[in-house]
C-alpha cells in the first residue's frame, strides 16, 4: 500500500495500491504512519510523496462511499502533510485526480512529469473535493481557474498546470522525476503551507462563472455546492472554509445525485465485462474494416474507425451514393476542424485511410465487415449470403441492425460463429453507445474482439442478447406506445414531452419521433390510416426532415405546436369514441417511464442483459437518460420497486391489454430488494 525509501536525508513515500492508487483506509493509515515517522526522525530533512505505476492517485476509494469511512480521514492526513515541519514535495508521476490532487495541493511543492494530468472530477460523482481541494486550489491558482476546474471536473494538462502555478516545475524525462523531487526536498526550501497563501482573484468571478455556464448546473446540486465552497475560501479563514467544505461534502455524499453518479461510474466499467467469457480469450486481429452502406449510419460508423487510425473500405451500390457518403464524412471532419477540435492534417490523415468501392468483392481483404444497409430482413440476408462467399475465413461479420434477429441473419451464412450485432446509435460518430448483440452461435473470441474494438474506437460497448430491439429499442416500444395512447386519451404531445424534458431527458417521445422520423416502420400506404402516425405520414408529416411531424419546424428546426395535429388528435379521439380527460404528470410518468423500467426487468429476467447496470449504461449513453438519476433501473430502485409495481397495478386498466408486470420486478419489490 505505502512504500517508504530513504535516500540520504530524504524519505520517499510511494502510494502503491493498484490499479489506480485509490486512497482507501489502508493507504490513508499507511500515509499517516509514514509521515509521522519521517517528521519525528531528526535524520530526515525532507519528504517526497509519489505514486507507483502510471498514476499519482485517482483519489478517494469511491467504493467506500456510503459506508462509515475508517480513520484517519483524508482531510486529517492532508493537514498532517501541510503542517509537517519539513518540506514535503509531491512528485506527480502521472494522473492526479480528486483526493490524489488534494494530496499534492497539501504538499509544500509540486514537481510533475510533463505528461501528468490534474483534475478534481468529484462533481461528476455528485460531490465536491472534500479534502481541502476547494480551499487550497484557489490559494494556488486563483478563484477563476479553481472554479473552472472544480465545477467542470475536467482534467488539465501539465503545461496548463505549470502556467497556472498549480505545479512549480515540470520534468520532461519521467525517469528523472524522483531524483529532481528529492533534490528539491533537500534544497533547503522551507515548508510552505498552502493554507497560509492568500486567495487571489475576485469573488464576483464565482457568480460570473455560474451565469456564463447555466448548462453545467441543470438538474444538479453538486455544482452550486462547489461554488459555495469556493466562496467560503474567498471569504472565510482557512479553517472555517474547510469546515464549510466538510459540511457541504457531507450533505452531498449521502445524496441521491451522488449515489446515481457513482452507480453510473461503476456501471460503465462493469459493462465491459462479459459473463462466461474466458479472461484469456485470444482476440482476432483487426487491421482493416469494411463497411457496407455509406448512408447516415454507414458514414458515421466509418468515422469512428478512421478517427482511431483504422483503414476503412466503404462500399455502396452507386457512385452517387458513394460520393455523397464520402463527401458527408469529409464535411463532418471539416466542421470539427473549423471548431478547432481537429487539425487539417488530422482530417487528411483520417480521409487518407478511407477506400471507397462500388463492389462487395473489395471487402475480401477485410478482417471485419459491418453491414449498415436498409433495415429489412430480406436485404440483410441477401447481403450476408454474399458476404459469406466474399469475406476471408476468420473475418468477423457484423450487422448494424437496430431491431432484427441476428440469429436469422447469421443463418444466411455458413459461419454463424463469426456473426455478431454491432448496433450503433445515430449520429454514430458522436453517440458513445454500441449494443454488441451476442448471437446464439457467436464465438467467444468474436465477442471479446468486438468489445475490445468498441473501446478502441472510443465507444461504450454493452452486451445484449437477441430479441426484437435488443435492450434500448425494446424498452422504447412501451414508452412510445403508451405516449401515443396518452394523447388519444386527453394529454397533448407538448404535455407528454414536457414531463420528459422536466425529468431531464434531452427530448420527449414525440420530439424524438420527429427527429428519428415519423415514417420509420411506416407501411408506406397513404390510403391505410390505422393510427395517428399513419395519418401524419399520409399527410407528409414525417418529422423534422419534412419540417412537420407531431410539431411544426421552421428553417432553424425550432419546433412549435401544430393546430393541424391537435385537430387530427381530436378526430382520432372522436373516431375511437374517446372523451378526452385531464391527465396528470404522474400518470404520464407511470405509463411511459415505469413501463420502460418494467420492460427492462423483463429483459433482465430473460437474460438479454447481463446485469441491470448494463441497461442503465445503454440508456445513459444511447438515449440521453439524465446521468444524475443513474439510469432507469437505478432510478427505479431509488423510487422503490414496490412503488413502481403499485403504480403499474393502479393504472393496469389504462395499459395495453394483458400488460404483464415483470415477475422479477414483482419479486424484487416484494422482497424489498433492488435488481442487483
Ligand atoms: N475508487 C475506486 N475504484 C476506482 C477509482 C476510485 N477513485 N478509480 C478507478 N477505479 C477502479 C475502476 O472501477 C476499475 O475497476 C479500475 O479502477 C480501473 O479503472 C476526498 C472524495 C483514474 C482516469 O473520480 O477517472 O477523491 O472495473 O477502468 O480507464 O475529494 O478510473 O477494473 O474493477 O477507469 O485507466 C475522485 C475516477 C474520487 C477518478 C483511470 N476521483 N477514476 O481510467 O481505468 S472522489 C475520480 C477515473 C474523491 C476527495 C473525493 C479513471 C482513471 P475494475 P478504469 P482507466
CSV table of C-alpha atoms in Angstrom, one decimal, residues 108-560:
chain,number,residue,atom,x,y,z
A,108,UNK,CA,4.5,22.4,0.0
A,109,UNK,CA,5.9,22.0,-3.5
A,110,UNK,CA,4.8,20.1,-6.6
A,111,UNK,CA,7.0,18.8,-9.4
A,112,UNK,CA,5.5,16.8,-12.2
A,113,UNK,CA,6.1,14.7,-15.3
A,114,UNK,CA,5.4,16.5,-18.5
A,115,UNK,CA,2.5,14.1,-19.4
A,116,UNK,CA,0.8,14.3,-16.0
A,117,UNK,CA,-2.8,15.4,-15.8
A,118,UNK,CA,-4.6,17.2,-12.9
A,119,UNK,CA,-8.3,17.2,-12.1
A,120,UNK,CA,-10.9,17.4,-9.4
A,121,UNK,CA,-13.7,15.4,-11.0
A,122,UNK,CA,-15.7,15.0,-7.8
A,123,UNK,CA,-18.6,17.0,-9.3
A,124,UNK,CA,-19.1,14.1,-11.8
A,125,UNK,CA,-19.7,11.9,-8.8
A,126,UNK,CA,-22.3,14.3,-7.3
A,127,UNK,CA,-19.9,15.6,-4.6
A,128,UNK,CA,-17.2,18.2,-4.3
A,129,UNK,CA,-13.5,18.0,-3.4
A,130,UNK,CA,-13.8,17.1,0.2
A,131,UNK,CA,-10.2,17.1,1.4
A,132,UNK,CA,-9.4,20.7,1.2
A,133,UNK,CA,-9.3,21.0,-2.6
A,134,UNK,CA,-11.9,23.8,-2.6
A,135,UNK,CA,-9.8,25.8,-0.1
A,136,UNK,CA,-6.3,25.1,-1.2
A,137,UNK,CA,-6.7,25.3,-5.0
A,138,UNK,CA,-8.0,28.9,-5.1
A,139,UNK,CA,-4.9,29.8,-2.9
A,140,UNK,CA,-2.6,28.3,-5.6
A,141,UNK,CA,-4.3,29.1,-9.0
A,142,UNK,CA,-6.8,31.9,-8.1
A,143,UNK,CA,-10.6,31.9,-7.9
A,144,UNK,CA,-11.4,31.8,-11.6
A,145,UNK,CA,-9.1,28.8,-12.5
A,146,UNK,CA,-10.2,27.0,-9.4
A,147,UNK,CA,-13.9,27.4,-10.1
A,148,UNK,CA,-13.4,26.2,-13.7
A,149,UNK,CA,-11.5,23.1,-12.6
A,150,UNK,CA,-13.9,22.2,-9.7
A,151,UNK,CA,-17.2,22.8,-11.4
A,152,UNK,CA,-16.3,21.4,-14.8
A,153,UNK,CA,-14.4,18.5,-13.2
A,154,UNK,CA,-12.2,18.2,-16.3
A,155,UNK,CA,-8.5,17.5,-16.0
A,156,UNK,CA,-5.9,20.0,-17.2
A,157,UNK,CA,-2.6,19.1,-18.9
A,158,UNK,CA,0.8,19.7,-17.3
A,159,UNK,CA,1.6,22.8,-19.4
A,160,UNK,CA,-1.6,24.5,-18.2
A,161,UNK,CA,-0.8,23.4,-14.6
A,162,UNK,CA,2.7,25.0,-14.8
A,163,UNK,CA,1.2,28.2,-16.3
A,164,UNK,CA,-1.4,28.5,-13.5
A,165,UNK,CA,1.1,27.8,-10.8
A,166,UNK,CA,-0.6,24.5,-9.9
A,167,UNK,CA,2.8,22.9,-10.2
A,168,UNK,CA,6.2,24.5,-9.6
A,169,UNK,CA,8.2,22.6,-12.1
A,170,UNK,CA,7.9,20.0,-15.0
A,171,UNK,CA,10.4,17.3,-15.8
A,172,UNK,CA,10.4,16.1,-19.4
A,173,UNK,CA,12.2,12.8,-18.6
A,174,UNK,CA,9.8,10.8,-16.4
A,175,UNK,CA,12.8,8.7,-15.2
A,176,UNK,CA,14.4,11.9,-13.7
A,177,UNK,CA,11.3,13.0,-11.8
A,178,UNK,CA,12.1,11.3,-8.5
A,179,UNK,CA,15.6,12.5,-8.4
A,180,UNK,CA,14.6,16.0,-9.2
A,181,UNK,CA,11.9,15.8,-6.4
A,182,UNK,CA,14.5,14.6,-3.9
A,183,UNK,CA,16.8,17.4,-4.9
A,184,UNK,CA,14.0,19.9,-4.4
A,185,UNK,CA,13.2,18.4,-0.9
A,186,UNK,CA,16.9,18.6,0.0
A,187,UNK,CA,17.5,22.0,-1.4
A,188,UNK,CA,16.8,23.9,1.9
A,189,UNK,CA,13.4,25.2,0.8
A,190,UNK,CA,11.2,25.9,3.8
A,191,UNK,CA,7.8,24.2,4.4
A,192,UNK,CA,5.2,26.4,2.6
A,193,UNK,CA,1.7,25.6,4.0
A,194,UNK,CA,-0.8,26.2,1.2
A,195,UNK,CA,-3.4,27.4,3.8
A,196,UNK,CA,-1.2,30.4,4.6
A,197,UNK,CA,-1.3,31.6,1.0
A,198,UNK,CA,-3.8,34.3,0.1
A,199,UNK,CA,-6.8,33.5,-2.2
A,200,UNK,CA,-6.3,35.6,-5.4
A,201,UNK,CA,-8.9,36.8,-7.7
A,202,UNK,CA,-12.3,38.4,-7.2
A,203,UNK,CA,-15.3,36.5,-5.6
A,204,UNK,CA,-17.6,38.1,-8.3
A,205,UNK,CA,-15.9,35.6,-10.7
A,206,UNK,CA,-17.8,32.9,-8.9
A,207,UNK,CA,-21.3,34.2,-9.8
A,208,UNK,CA,-20.0,35.2,-13.2
A,209,UNK,CA,-19.0,31.6,-13.9
A,210,UNK,CA,-22.5,30.4,-12.9
A,211,UNK,CA,-24.2,33.0,-15.2
A,212,UNK,CA,-21.9,32.1,-18.1
A,213,UNK,CA,-22.4,28.3,-17.8
A,214,UNK,CA,-26.0,27.5,-16.9
A,215,UNK,CA,-25.9,24.0,-18.6
A,216,UNK,CA,-23.3,22.8,-16.1
A,217,UNK,CA,-25.8,23.4,-13.3
A,218,UNK,CA,-29.0,22.0,-14.9
A,219,UNK,CA,-30.7,19.3,-12.8
A,220,UNK,CA,-27.7,19.1,-10.4
A,221,UNK,CA,-27.0,20.2,-6.8
A,222,UNK,CA,-23.2,19.5,-6.6
A,223,UNK,CA,-22.1,22.3,-8.9
A,224,UNK,CA,-23.7,25.0,-6.8
A,225,UNK,CA,-22.2,23.4,-3.7
A,226,UNK,CA,-18.8,23.6,-5.3
A,227,UNK,CA,-19.4,27.4,-5.8
A,228,UNK,CA,-20.4,27.8,-2.2
A,229,UNK,CA,-17.3,26.0,-1.0
A,230,UNK,CA,-15.0,28.3,-3.2
A,231,UNK,CA,-17.0,31.3,-2.0
A,232,UNK,CA,-16.1,30.2,1.6
A,233,UNK,CA,-12.4,30.0,0.6
A,234,UNK,CA,-12.7,33.6,-0.7
A,235,UNK,CA,-14.4,35.0,2.3
A,236,UNK,CA,-13.5,32.9,5.4
A,237,UNK,CA,-10.3,31.9,7.2
A,238,UNK,CA,-8.9,28.6,6.0
A,239,UNK,CA,-10.1,26.5,9.0
A,240,UNK,CA,-13.7,27.9,8.7
A,241,UNK,CA,-13.7,27.4,4.9
A,242,UNK,CA,-12.6,23.8,5.4
A,243,UNK,CA,-15.4,23.3,7.9
A,244,UNK,CA,-17.9,24.7,5.4
A,245,UNK,CA,-16.4,22.4,2.7
A,246,UNK,CA,-16.8,19.4,5.0
A,247,UNK,CA,-20.4,20.3,5.7
A,248,UNK,CA,-21.3,20.6,2.0
A,249,UNK,CA,-19.4,17.4,1.2
A,250,UNK,CA,-21.3,15.5,4.0
A,251,UNK,CA,-24.7,16.6,2.6
A,252,UNK,CA,-23.7,15.6,-1.0
A,253,UNK,CA,-22.0,12.2,-0.4
A,254,UNK,CA,-25.1,10.7,1.2
A,255,UNK,CA,-27.4,12.2,-1.5
A,256,UNK,CA,-29.3,10.6,-4.4
A,257,UNK,CA,-27.3,12.5,-7.0
A,258,UNK,CA,-24.0,11.1,-5.8
A,259,UNK,CA,-25.4,7.6,-5.4
A,260,UNK,CA,-26.6,7.8,-9.0
A,261,UNK,CA,-23.4,9.2,-10.4
A,262,UNK,CA,-21.2,6.7,-8.5
A,263,UNK,CA,-23.5,4.0,-9.8
A,264,UNK,CA,-23.0,5.2,-13.3
A,265,UNK,CA,-19.2,5.3,-12.8
A,266,UNK,CA,-19.1,1.7,-11.8
A,267,UNK,CA,-21.8,0.6,-14.2
A,268,UNK,CA,-19.8,1.9,-17.2
A,269,UNK,CA,-16.8,-0.1,-16.1
A,270,UNK,CA,-18.8,-3.2,-15.3
A,271,UNK,CA,-20.5,-3.1,-18.8
A,272,UNK,CA,-17.2,-4.0,-20.4
A,273,UNK,CA,-17.1,-7.3,-18.5
A,274,UNK,CA,-18.7,-10.3,-20.4
A,275,UNK,CA,-20.0,-13.1,-18.2
A,276,UNK,CA,-18.8,-16.5,-19.2
A,277,UNK,CA,-16.0,-15.2,-21.4
A,278,UNK,CA,-12.6,-16.7,-20.5
A,279,UNK,CA,-10.3,-13.9,-19.4
A,280,UNK,CA,-7.5,-15.1,-21.7
A,281,UNK,CA,-9.6,-15.5,-24.9
A,282,UNK,CA,-7.3,-14.5,-27.8
A,283,UNK,CA,-8.6,-11.5,-29.8
A,284,UNK,CA,-8.7,-11.6,-33.6
A,285,UNK,CA,-6.5,-9.1,-35.3
A,286,UNK,CA,-8.5,-6.1,-36.8
A,287,UNK,CA,-6.2,-4.1,-39.2
A,288,UNK,CA,-8.8,-3.2,-41.9
A,289,UNK,CA,-12.6,-2.9,-41.6
A,290,UNK,CA,-15.2,-2.9,-44.4
A,291,UNK,CA,-18.5,-1.1,-44.2
A,292,UNK,CA,-21.4,-1.8,-46.4
A,293,UNK,CA,-23.6,1.3,-46.9
A,294,UNK,CA,-22.4,4.9,-47.0
A,295,UNK,CA,-25.6,6.5,-45.7
A,296,UNK,CA,-26.0,8.3,-42.4
A,297,UNK,CA,-25.2,5.3,-40.3
A,298,UNK,CA,-22.5,3.8,-42.5
A,299,UNK,CA,-20.7,7.1,-42.8
A,300,UNK,CA,-20.9,7.8,-39.1
A,301,UNK,CA,-19.6,4.3,-38.3
A,302,UNK,CA,-16.7,4.7,-40.7
A,303,UNK,CA,-15.6,7.9,-39.0
A,304,UNK,CA,-15.1,6.1,-35.7
A,305,UNK,CA,-12.6,3.8,-37.2
A,306,UNK,CA,-10.9,6.4,-39.4
A,307,UNK,CA,-10.5,8.6,-36.3
A,308,UNK,CA,-8.9,5.7,-34.5
A,309,UNK,CA,-6.5,5.2,-37.3
A,310,UNK,CA,-8.1,2.0,-38.7
A,311,UNK,CA,-8.3,1.8,-42.5
A,312,UNK,CA,-11.8,1.5,-44.0
A,313,UNK,CA,-13.2,0.1,-47.2
A,314,UNK,CA,-16.6,1.7,-47.7
A,315,UNK,CA,-18.9,0.1,-50.2
A,316,UNK,CA,-22.0,1.5,-51.9
A,317,UNK,CA,-24.2,0.4,-54.7
A,318,UNK,CA,-24.0,3.6,-56.8
A,319,UNK,CA,-21.3,6.1,-57.4
A,320,UNK,CA,-23.7,9.0,-56.5
A,321,UNK,CA,-24.4,7.4,-53.1
A,322,UNK,CA,-20.8,6.7,-52.6
A,323,UNK,CA,-19.6,10.2,-53.4
A,324,UNK,CA,-22.4,11.6,-51.3
A,325,UNK,CA,-21.3,9.4,-48.4
A,326,UNK,CA,-17.6,10.3,-48.7
A,327,UNK,CA,-18.4,14.0,-49.0
A,328,UNK,CA,-20.5,13.8,-45.8
A,329,UNK,CA,-17.6,12.2,-43.9
A,330,UNK,CA,-15.2,14.9,-45.1
A,331,UNK,CA,-17.8,17.7,-44.4
A,332,UNK,CA,-18.2,16.3,-40.8
A,333,UNK,CA,-14.5,16.3,-40.2
A,334,UNK,CA,-14.0,19.8,-41.7
A,335,UNK,CA,-16.8,21.0,-39.4
A,336,UNK,CA,-15.0,19.6,-36.4
A,337,UNK,CA,-11.7,21.2,-37.6
A,338,UNK,CA,-13.5,24.5,-38.0
A,339,UNK,CA,-14.3,24.3,-34.3
A,340,UNK,CA,-10.6,23.8,-33.6
A,341,UNK,CA,-11.1,20.3,-32.4
A,342,UNK,CA,-9.1,18.7,-35.2
A,343,UNK,CA,-6.2,20.0,-37.3
A,344,UNK,CA,-6.3,19.9,-41.1
A,345,UNK,CA,-3.5,17.3,-41.0
A,346,UNK,CA,-5.7,15.1,-38.8
A,347,UNK,CA,-8.6,15.5,-41.2
A,348,UNK,CA,-6.4,14.5,-44.2
A,349,UNK,CA,-4.9,11.6,-42.2
A,350,UNK,CA,-8.4,10.2,-41.5
A,351,UNK,CA,-9.6,10.7,-45.1
A,352,UNK,CA,-6.4,9.0,-46.4
A,353,UNK,CA,-7.5,5.8,-44.6
A,354,UNK,CA,-10.8,5.7,-46.5
A,355,UNK,CA,-11.1,3.5,-49.6
A,356,UNK,CA,-14.4,3.9,-51.4
A,357,UNK,CA,-15.6,1.0,-53.5
A,358,UNK,CA,-18.6,0.0,-55.6
A,359,UNK,CA,-18.1,-3.7,-55.4
A,360,UNK,CA,-18.5,-6.0,-52.4
A,361,UNK,CA,-15.5,-8.0,-53.6
A,362,UNK,CA,-13.4,-5.1,-52.4
A,363,UNK,CA,-14.1,-6.4,-48.9
A,364,UNK,CA,-12.3,-9.7,-49.3
A,365,UNK,CA,-9.2,-8.4,-47.5
A,366,UNK,CA,-11.0,-7.0,-44.5
A,367,UNK,CA,-10.7,-8.5,-41.1
A,368,UNK,CA,-14.2,-7.4,-40.2
A,369,UNK,CA,-17.2,-6.2,-42.2
A,370,UNK,CA,-20.0,-4.1,-40.7
A,371,UNK,CA,-23.3,-4.0,-42.7
A,372,UNK,CA,-25.3,-0.8,-42.5
A,373,UNK,CA,-27.9,-1.3,-45.2
A,374,UNK,CA,-31.6,-0.7,-45.2
A,375,UNK,CA,-33.4,-2.2,-42.2
A,376,UNK,CA,-35.3,-5.1,-43.8
A,377,UNK,CA,-34.5,-8.8,-43.1
A,378,UNK,CA,-34.6,-9.8,-46.8
A,379,UNK,CA,-31.9,-7.2,-47.8
A,380,UNK,CA,-29.7,-8.1,-44.8
A,381,UNK,CA,-30.0,-11.9,-45.5
A,382,UNK,CA,-29.0,-11.3,-49.1
A,383,UNK,CA,-26.0,-9.1,-48.1
A,384,UNK,CA,-24.8,-11.7,-45.6
A,385,UNK,CA,-25.2,-14.6,-48.0
A,386,UNK,CA,-23.0,-12.7,-50.5
A,387,UNK,CA,-20.5,-11.6,-47.7
A,388,UNK,CA,-20.2,-15.3,-46.8
A,389,UNK,CA,-18.8,-16.0,-50.2
A,390,UNK,CA,-16.5,-13.0,-50.3
A,391,UNK,CA,-15.1,-12.4,-46.8
A,392,UNK,CA,-11.9,-14.1,-45.9
A,393,UNK,CA,-12.0,-17.0,-43.4
A,394,UNK,CA,-12.0,-15.8,-39.9
A,395,UNK,CA,-13.3,-12.3,-40.8
A,396,UNK,CA,-15.9,-11.0,-38.3
A,397,UNK,CA,-19.3,-10.2,-39.9
A,398,UNK,CA,-21.2,-7.6,-38.0
A,399,UNK,CA,-24.7,-6.2,-38.6
A,400,UNK,CA,-25.8,-2.8,-37.5
A,401,UNK,CA,-29.4,-3.8,-37.3
A,402,UNK,CA,-31.3,-1.9,-34.6
A,403,UNK,CA,-34.2,-4.4,-34.2
A,404,UNK,CA,-33.8,-7.6,-36.3
A,405,UNK,CA,-32.9,-11.1,-35.3
A,406,UNK,CA,-29.2,-11.5,-35.5
A,407,UNK,CA,-29.5,-15.3,-35.4
A,408,UNK,CA,-31.7,-15.3,-38.5
A,409,UNK,CA,-29.2,-13.0,-40.3
A,410,UNK,CA,-26.3,-15.3,-39.2
A,411,UNK,CA,-28.2,-18.3,-40.5
A,412,UNK,CA,-27.9,-16.9,-44.0
A,413,UNK,CA,-24.2,-17.7,-43.8
A,414,UNK,CA,-22.2,-20.9,-43.3
A,415,UNK,CA,-20.2,-19.2,-40.5
A,416,UNK,CA,-22.7,-18.1,-37.8
A,417,UNK,CA,-20.0,-18.2,-35.2
A,418,UNK,CA,-18.4,-15.2,-37.0
A,419,UNK,CA,-21.6,-13.2,-37.0
A,420,UNK,CA,-22.4,-10.6,-34.3
A,421,UNK,CA,-24.6,-7.5,-33.9
A,422,UNK,CA,-23.0,-4.0,-33.5
A,423,UNK,CA,-25.9,-1.6,-33.0
A,424,UNK,CA,-24.5,1.9,-33.3
A,425,UNK,CA,-26.7,4.9,-32.4
A,426,UNK,CA,-27.2,8.0,-34.6
A,427,UNK,CA,-25.2,10.1,-35.1
A,428,UNK,CA,-22.8,7.1,-35.0
A,429,UNK,CA,-19.6,9.2,-35.0
A,430,UNK,CA,-20.9,11.0,-31.8
A,431,UNK,CA,-23.1,8.6,-29.7
A,432,UNK,CA,-20.8,6.6,-27.4
A,433,UNK,CA,-23.1,3.5,-27.1
A,434,UNK,CA,-22.7,0.3,-29.1
A,435,UNK,CA,-25.0,-2.6,-28.3
A,436,UNK,CA,-23.0,-5.7,-29.1
A,437,UNK,CA,-25.5,-8.4,-29.9
A,438,UNK,CA,-24.4,-11.8,-28.9
A,439,UNK,CA,-26.0,-14.4,-31.3
A,440,UNK,CA,-26.7,-18.0,-30.2
A,441,UNK,CA,-23.7,-19.1,-32.2
A,442,UNK,CA,-21.4,-16.1,-31.8
A,443,UNK,CA,-17.9,-17.3,-30.9
A,444,UNK,CA,-16.3,-16.1,-27.6
A,445,UNK,CA,-13.3,-14.6,-29.4
A,446,UNK,CA,-15.6,-12.7,-31.8
A,447,UNK,CA,-17.5,-11.2,-28.8
A,448,UNK,CA,-14.2,-10.4,-27.0
A,449,UNK,CA,-12.7,-8.9,-30.1
A,450,UNK,CA,-15.7,-6.7,-30.8
A,451,UNK,CA,-15.9,-5.5,-27.1
A,452,UNK,CA,-12.2,-4.5,-27.2
A,453,UNK,CA,-12.7,-2.9,-30.6
A,454,UNK,CA,-15.6,-0.9,-29.3
A,455,UNK,CA,-13.4,0.6,-26.6
A,456,UNK,CA,-10.6,1.1,-29.1
A,457,UNK,CA,-12.8,3.4,-31.1
A,458,UNK,CA,-13.9,5.3,-28.0
A,459,UNK,CA,-17.3,3.7,-27.5
A,460,UNK,CA,-19.0,2.2,-24.5
A,461,UNK,CA,-19.9,-1.4,-25.7
A,462,UNK,CA,-22.7,-3.2,-23.9
A,463,UNK,CA,-23.6,-6.9,-24.5
A,464,UNK,CA,-27.2,-7.6,-25.5
A,465,UNK,CA,-28.9,-10.9,-26.3
A,466,UNK,CA,-31.1,-11.5,-29.3
A,467,UNK,CA,-34.6,-10.2,-29.1
A,468,UNK,CA,-36.6,-7.6,-31.0
A,469,UNK,CA,-34.9,-4.3,-30.4
A,470,UNK,CA,-32.3,-5.7,-28.1
A,471,UNK,CA,-32.1,-3.6,-24.8
A,472,UNK,CA,-32.6,0.0,-25.7
A,473,UNK,CA,-35.1,0.0,-28.5
A,474,UNK,CA,-37.1,-2.8,-26.9
A,475,UNK,CA,-37.6,-0.6,-23.8
A,476,UNK,CA,-38.5,2.3,-26.1
A,477,UNK,CA,-41.5,0.4,-27.5
A,478,UNK,CA,-43.7,0.6,-24.4
A,479,UNK,CA,-42.7,4.2,-23.8
A,480,UNK,CA,-43.7,5.3,-27.3
A,481,UNK,CA,-46.8,3.1,-27.4
A,482,UNK,CA,-48.1,4.5,-24.1
A,483,UNK,CA,-47.2,8.0,-25.1
A,484,UNK,CA,-49.4,7.7,-28.2
A,485,UNK,CA,-52.2,6.2,-26.1
A,486,UNK,CA,-52.0,9.1,-23.6
A,487,UNK,CA,-52.5,11.8,-26.2
A,488,UNK,CA,-55.6,9.9,-27.6
A,489,UNK,CA,-57.0,9.9,-24.0
A,490,UNK,CA,-56.5,13.5,-23.3
A,491,UNK,CA,-52.9,14.6,-23.0
A,492,UNK,CA,-51.1,16.6,-25.6
A,493,UNK,CA,-47.7,15.9,-27.3
A,494,UNK,CA,-46.5,19.0,-25.6
A,495,UNK,CA,-47.5,17.8,-22.1
A,496,UNK,CA,-46.0,14.4,-22.5
A,497,UNK,CA,-42.8,15.8,-23.9
A,498,UNK,CA,-42.6,18.4,-21.1
A,499,UNK,CA,-42.8,15.7,-18.5
A,500,UNK,CA,-39.8,14.0,-20.0
A,501,UNK,CA,-37.7,17.1,-20.5
A,502,UNK,CA,-38.5,18.3,-17.0
A,503,UNK,CA,-37.3,14.9,-15.9
A,504,UNK,CA,-34.0,15.6,-17.6
A,505,UNK,CA,-34.3,13.7,-20.9
A,506,UNK,CA,-32.9,15.7,-23.8
A,507,UNK,CA,-36.3,15.4,-25.6
A,508,UNK,CA,-39.7,13.7,-25.1
A,509,UNK,CA,-41.2,10.8,-27.1
A,510,UNK,CA,-42.8,13.0,-29.8
A,511,UNK,CA,-39.8,15.3,-30.3
A,512,UNK,CA,-37.7,12.1,-30.6
A,513,UNK,CA,-40.1,10.6,-33.1
A,514,UNK,CA,-39.9,13.8,-35.2
A,515,UNK,CA,-36.1,13.7,-35.1
A,516,UNK,CA,-35.8,10.0,-36.0
A,517,UNK,CA,-38.6,10.2,-38.5
A,518,UNK,CA,-42.3,9.5,-38.0
A,519,UNK,CA,-42.1,7.3,-41.1
A,520,UNK,CA,-39.7,4.8,-39.5
A,521,UNK,CA,-41.6,1.5,-39.8
A,522,UNK,CA,-44.4,3.1,-41.8
A,523,UNK,CA,-46.1,0.7,-44.3
A,524,UNK,CA,-45.9,3.5,-46.9
A,525,UNK,CA,-49.6,3.2,-47.9
A,526,UNK,CA,-51.2,6.7,-47.7
A,527,UNK,CA,-54.7,5.2,-48.0
A,528,UNK,CA,-54.3,2.9,-45.0
A,529,UNK,CA,-54.9,5.1,-41.9
A,530,UNK,CA,-55.0,2.9,-38.8
A,531,UNK,CA,-53.2,5.2,-36.4
A,532,UNK,CA,-52.3,8.8,-35.7
A,533,UNK,CA,-48.8,8.1,-37.1
A,534,UNK,CA,-50.3,6.7,-40.3
A,535,UNK,CA,-52.4,9.9,-40.6
A,536,UNK,CA,-49.3,12.1,-40.1
A,537,UNK,CA,-47.2,10.1,-42.6
A,538,UNK,CA,-50.0,10.1,-45.2
A,539,UNK,CA,-50.1,13.9,-44.9
A,540,UNK,CA,-46.4,14.1,-45.4
A,541,UNK,CA,-45.6,15.0,-41.8
A,542,UNK,CA,-42.6,12.7,-41.5
A,543,UNK,CA,-40.9,14.8,-38.8
A,544,UNK,CA,-38.0,17.3,-38.8
A,545,UNK,CA,-36.9,16.2,-42.2
A,546,UNK,CA,-40.2,17.4,-43.7
A,547,UNK,CA,-40.4,20.3,-41.2
A,548,UNK,CA,-43.6,18.8,-39.9
A,549,UNK,CA,-44.4,15.9,-37.7
A,550,UNK,CA,-46.0,16.0,-34.3
A,551,UNK,CA,-44.8,19.6,-34.3
A,552,UNK,CA,-44.1,22.1,-36.9
A,553,UNK,CA,-40.5,23.2,-37.5
A,554,UNK,CA,-39.0,26.4,-39.1
A,555,UNK,CA,-35.8,26.6,-41.1
A,556,UNK,CA,-33.8,26.6,-37.9
A,557,UNK,CA,-35.6,23.3,-36.8
A,558,UNK,CA,-37.2,25.3,-33.9
A,559,UNK,CA,-40.4,23.5,-33.1
A,560,UNK,CA,-43.9,24.9,-32.5
